[in-house]
CSV table of C-alpha atoms in Angstrom, one decimal:
chain,number,residue,atom,x,y,z
A,15,MET,CA,8.3,-2.4,-15.2
A,16,LEU,CA,8.8,-2.2,-11.0
A,17,PRO,CA,12.1,-3.9,-10.4
A,18,SER,CA,11.8,-6.7,-8.0
A,19,LEU,CA,12.7,-6.0,-3.8
A,20,LYS,CA,15.7,-8.3,-3.0
A,21,PRO,CA,16.9,-9.4,0.3
A,22,LEU,CA,19.4,-8.1,2.6
A,23,ALA,CA,22.7,-10.3,2.5
A,24,SER,CA,23.4,-8.3,5.8
A,25,CYS,CA,21.5,-5.0,8.4
A,26,CYS,CA,24.3,-2.0,9.0
A,27,CYS,CA,27.6,-4.7,8.8
A,28,CYS,CA,26.1,-7.6,10.7
A,29,GLY,CA,24.4,-10.5,9.2
A,30,VAL,CA,20.5,-10.2,8.7
A,31,SER,CA,20.0,-13.4,12.0
A,32,THR,CA,22.0,-10.4,14.5
A,33,GLY,CA,19.5,-8.0,12.8
A,34,THR,CA,16.5,-8.5,13.0
A,35,SER,CA,18.3,-9.2,17.3
A,36,PHE,CA,18.9,-6.1,17.6
A,37,ILE,CA,15.5,-4.4,15.5
A,38,VAL,CA,13.6,-6.8,17.3
A,39,ILE,CA,14.7,-6.2,21.1
A,40,ILE,CA,15.2,-2.5,20.4
A,41,HIS,CA,10.7,-2.6,19.4
A,42,PHE,CA,10.5,-4.4,22.4
A,43,LEU,CA,12.4,-2.0,25.1
A,44,ALA,CA,10.3,1.2,22.6
A,45,CYS,CA,7.6,-0.8,24.0
A,46,VAL,CA,8.2,-1.1,27.5
A,47,ALA,CA,8.8,2.9,27.2
A,48,VAL,CA,6.3,4.2,26.0
A,49,VAL,CA,3.2,2.0,29.0
A,50,VAL,CA,5.4,3.2,31.2
A,51,ASN,CA,5.6,6.8,30.1
A,52,SER,CA,1.7,6.3,29.8
A,53,VAL,CA,1.5,5.1,34.1
A,54,PHE,CA,3.1,8.6,34.9
A,55,LEU,CA,1.2,10.4,31.9
A,56,PHE,CA,-1.8,9.5,33.7
A,57,VAL,CA,-0.4,9.7,37.2
A,58,LEU,CA,1.3,12.2,37.6
A,59,PRO,CA,-1.2,15.6,37.0
A,60,SER,CA,2.2,18.5,35.9
A,61,THR,CA,3.2,15.7,33.3
A,62,LYS,CA,-0.4,15.2,31.6
A,63,GLU,CA,-1.3,18.9,31.1
A,64,THR,CA,2.4,18.7,29.0
A,65,TYR,CA,1.1,16.0,27.1
A,66,GLU,CA,-2.5,17.6,25.9
A,67,ASP,CA,-0.5,19.9,24.4
A,68,VAL,CA,0.2,17.1,21.5
A,69,TRP,CA,-2.4,14.0,22.6
A,70,SER,CA,-5.4,13.8,23.4
A,71,PRO,CA,-5.9,11.2,26.4
A,72,GLU,CA,-8.2,9.3,24.5
A,73,GLY,CA,-5.0,9.6,21.3
A,74,MET,CA,-2.1,8.3,23.7
A,75,LEU,CA,-4.4,5.6,25.6
A,76,LEU,CA,-5.0,3.7,21.7
A,77,PHE,CA,-1.0,3.7,21.9
A,78,THR,CA,-0.5,2.4,24.9
A,79,MET,CA,-2.7,-0.2,24.6
A,80,PHE,CA,-0.7,-1.1,21.0
A,81,ALA,CA,2.4,-0.6,22.8
A,82,VAL,CA,1.0,-3.5,25.2
A,83,MET,CA,-0.2,-5.9,22.6
A,84,GLY,CA,3.3,-5.4,21.3
A,85,LEU,CA,4.5,-7.2,24.4
A,86,PRO,CA,4.0,-10.7,23.5
A,87,VAL,CA,4.3,-10.5,19.4
A,88,THR,CA,7.7,-9.0,19.9
A,89,VAL,CA,9.0,-11.5,22.7
A,90,GLY,CA,7.3,-14.6,19.8
A,91,GLY,CA,9.5,-12.1,17.8
A,92,MET,CA,13.4,-12.3,20.5
A,93,PHE,CA,12.5,-16.3,20.3
A,94,GLY,CA,11.8,-17.4,16.3
A,95,SER,CA,15.0,-14.8,15.4
A,96,TRP,CA,17.0,-17.4,18.1
A,97,LEU,CA,15.5,-20.2,17.6
A,98,LYS,CA,15.0,-19.4,13.7
A,99,VAL,CA,11.4,-20.1,13.3
A,100,GLU,CA,9.9,-18.7,10.5
A,101,SER,CA,5.5,-17.9,11.7
A,102,TYR,CA,7.3,-16.3,14.4
A,103,VAL,CA,9.2,-13.1,12.9
A,104,ARG,CA,6.7,-12.7,9.9
A,105,ALA,CA,4.3,-12.0,12.9
A,106,TYR,CA,6.6,-9.9,14.3
A,107,LEU,CA,7.2,-8.4,10.8
A,108,LEU,CA,3.2,-7.8,10.2
A,109,TYR,CA,3.1,-5.5,14.1
A,110,LEU,CA,6.5,-4.2,12.9
A,111,LEU,CA,4.3,-2.9,9.7
A,112,ALA,CA,1.6,-1.7,12.1
A,113,THR,CA,4.0,0.3,14.7
A,114,PHE,CA,5.7,1.5,11.4
A,115,LEU,CA,2.3,2.5,9.6
A,116,VAL,CA,0.3,3.8,13.6
A,117,VAL,CA,3.6,6.5,13.7
A,118,VAL,CA,3.5,7.5,10.8
A,119,THR,CA,0.3,8.3,10.0
A,120,MET,CA,0.8,10.1,13.8
A,121,LEU,CA,4.0,12.0,12.5
A,122,SER,CA,2.4,13.0,9.7
A,123,TRP,CA,-0.8,14.7,11.4
A,124,ALA,CA,1.0,16.3,14.2
A,125,LEU,CA,4.1,17.8,12.1
A,126,LEU,CA,3.1,18.1,8.7
A,127,VAL,CA,-1.0,18.2,8.3
A,128,LYS,CA,-0.7,20.1,11.7
A,129,ASP,CA,1.7,23.6,11.7
A,130,PRO,CA,4.4,22.5,13.7
A,131,CYS,CA,4.4,26.1,15.7
A,132,ASP,CA,0.6,24.8,16.9
A,133,THR,CA,1.8,21.6,17.6
A,134,ALA,CA,4.8,22.7,19.6
A,135,ASP,CA,2.9,26.0,21.3
A,136,GLY,CA,4.7,25.1,24.2
A,137,LEU,CA,8.7,25.1,22.7
A,138,LEU,CA,7.6,27.8,20.5
A,139,SER,CA,6.9,30.5,24.2
A,140,GLU,CA,9.9,28.8,25.5
A,141,LEU,CA,12.2,30.2,22.3
A,142,SER,CA,10.2,33.6,21.1
A,143,LYS,CA,12.0,34.7,25.2
A,144,THR,CA,15.3,35.1,23.0
A,145,TYR,CA,14.9,34.4,19.5
A,146,GLY,CA,11.8,35.9,18.4
A,147,SER,CA,8.8,34.1,16.9
A,148,ALA,CA,9.5,34.1,13.9
A,149,PHE,CA,13.1,32.9,13.8
A,150,SER,CA,11.5,30.4,16.5
A,151,CYS,CA,9.1,29.3,14.1
A,152,GLY,CA,11.1,28.5,11.0
A,153,ILE,CA,13.8,26.4,13.1
A,154,ILE,CA,10.4,24.4,14.5
A,155,ARG,CA,9.0,23.6,11.4
A,156,ILE,CA,13.2,22.5,9.4
A,157,GLY,CA,13.6,20.1,13.1
A,158,ALA,CA,9.3,19.0,12.3
A,159,TYR,CA,11.0,18.2,8.3
A,160,LEU,CA,14.4,16.3,9.6
A,161,PHE,CA,12.7,14.7,12.4
A,162,VAL,CA,10.1,13.1,10.3
A,163,ALA,CA,12.6,12.1,8.0
A,164,PHE,CA,15.2,11.2,11.1
A,165,THR,CA,12.4,8.5,12.0
A,166,VAL,CA,11.1,7.0,8.9
A,167,LEU,CA,13.8,5.9,6.9
A,168,PRO,CA,15.4,3.7,10.3
A,169,GLN,CA,12.4,2.1,10.5
A,170,THR,CA,11.9,1.4,6.1
A,171,TYR,CA,15.2,-0.2,6.9
A,172,ALA,CA,13.8,-2.0,9.7
A,173,LEU,CA,11.0,-3.3,7.3
A,174,TRP,CA,13.7,-4.4,4.8
A,175,CYS,CA,15.9,-5.7,7.2
A,176,VAL,CA,13.2,-8.3,9.0
A,177,TRP,CA,11.7,-9.1,6.0
A,178,SER,CA,15.0,-10.5,4.3
A,179,PHE,CA,15.3,-12.6,7.4
A,180,CYS,CA,12.2,-14.3,7.1
A,181,GLU,CA,12.9,-14.5,2.8
A,182,ASP,CA,16.7,-16.0,4.5
A,183,LEU,CA,14.2,-17.9,6.8
A,184,ARG,CA,11.2,-19.5,3.5
A,185,VAL,CA,14.3,-20.9,1.2
A,186,GLY,CA,16.2,-22.4,4.8
A,187,ILE,CA,19.9,-20.4,4.4
A,188,HIS,CA,19.6,-20.3,8.6
A,189,SER,CA,17.8,-24.5,8.0
A,190,PRO,CA,20.1,-27.4,10.0
A,191,GLU,CA,21.9,-29.8,7.9
A,192,LEU,CA,20.4,-33.3,7.2
A,193,SER,CA,23.9,-34.2,8.2
A,194,SER,CA,23.3,-32.4,11.2
A,195,LEU,CA,21.1,-34.8,12.8
A,196,MET,CA,22.8,-37.6,12.5
A,197,ILE,CA,23.4,-39.5,15.7
A,198,GLY,CA,27.7,-39.9,15.6
A,199,GLN,CA,28.5,-37.7,12.5
A,200,ASP,CA,31.8,-36.6,14.4
A,201,ALA,CA,32.7,-41.1,13.7
A,202,VAL,CA,31.6,-41.2,10.0
A,203,PHE,CA,32.3,-38.1,8.3
A,204,VAL,CA,36.4,-40.0,8.9
A,205,LYS,CA,38.5,-39.8,6.0
A,206,ASN,CA,39.3,-42.7,5.2
A,207,PRO,CA,42.7,-43.3,3.6
A,208,GLN,CA,42.6,-43.8,-0.2
A,209,GLU,CA,45.3,-44.3,-1.9
A,210,PRO,CA,46.1,-47.8,-0.9
A,211,LEU,CA,42.6,-48.5,-3.3
A,212,LYS,CA,43.7,-46.6,-5.3
A,213,GLN,CA,46.8,-47.9,-5.5
A,214,SER,CA,45.3,-51.8,-6.1
A,215,MET,CA,43.8,-50.6,-8.7
A,216,ARG,CA,46.6,-50.0,-10.6
A,217,ASN,CA,48.4,-51.6,-13.3
A,218,ALA,CA,52.6,-51.8,-13.2
A,219,GLN,CA,52.6,-52.3,-17.1
A,220,TYR,CA,49.9,-50.3,-18.5
A,221,GLY,CA,48.4,-48.2,-16.6
A,222,ALA,CA,45.2,-50.4,-17.1
A,223,VAL,CA,42.3,-51.7,-14.9
A,224,PRO,CA,43.5,-55.3,-13.9
A,225,VAL,CA,40.7,-58.0,-14.6
A,226,GLY,CA,40.9,-61.8,-12.7
A,227,GLY,CA,43.8,-60.3,-9.7
A,228,GLU,CA,47.2,-58.9,-10.9
A,229,HIS,CA,46.9,-59.7,-15.5
A,230,PRO,CA,46.9,-57.4,-17.5
A,231,ILE,CA,44.2,-57.0,-19.6
A,232,PHE,CA,45.9,-57.9,-22.8
A,233,GLY,CA,47.4,-60.6,-21.1
A,234,SER,CA,51.4,-61.8,-21.2
A,235,GLU,CA,52.7,-60.1,-23.8
A,236,HIS,CA,51.5,-57.2,-26.2
A,237,GLU,CA,52.7,-55.6,-29.5
A,238,THR,CA,53.0,-52.6,-30.3
A,239,HIS,CA,54.0,-52.2,-34.0
A,240,TYR,CA,53.0,-53.1,-37.2
A,241,PRO,CA,51.6,-55.1,-38.5
A,242,PRO,CA,52.5,-57.7,-36.8
A,243,PRO,CA,55.6,-60.9,-37.9
A,244,MET,CA,54.1,-63.2,-39.1
A,245,TYR,CA,54.0,-66.5,-36.1
């Protein structure tokens, strides 16, 4: 039986709420960077020739459209993490999962399925002038594997953090308490003095609760000897 995944208690030495907000902001900036980069890509011919060695114009356009779709989703995720709205954060979690699958697929195709030396042909040509083609290709392959690993692991941790925050919202950990909805709650929760009430309920002779005033429940006298003396 596989162990169940447990929500995180903290994210990067801070709460999952703060961690989720930081992840959403970074994701929003990444979407903006992809859109801006695509604008320069299709405007500047020199930049377009450089990127066409790795991606086709159609593939880059589809990825840009995916990033544009993420702009309103990430904005909604920001408001959801700040206002503690589960539905907004859940919608962002789905987009984050889709981004993870797209990025992993693209990196796996470019750097694992295809030969990294063929993918980075321009970089290989520059390095081969100084270090030779065999050594340069080996360095590129090692760097490609490390790049895939260090790209996938942080995104997996980000998915775990955002999912943990959604689970906290589902069980109501970050929800406001009912007492916070009361008007004048500060005046309601004033500590009342309890000692006079305790003193009025304590009998001086036996420590018994008085009934009908200050008289003991056993009468005015109480015989402690046994057998009691005959009257």
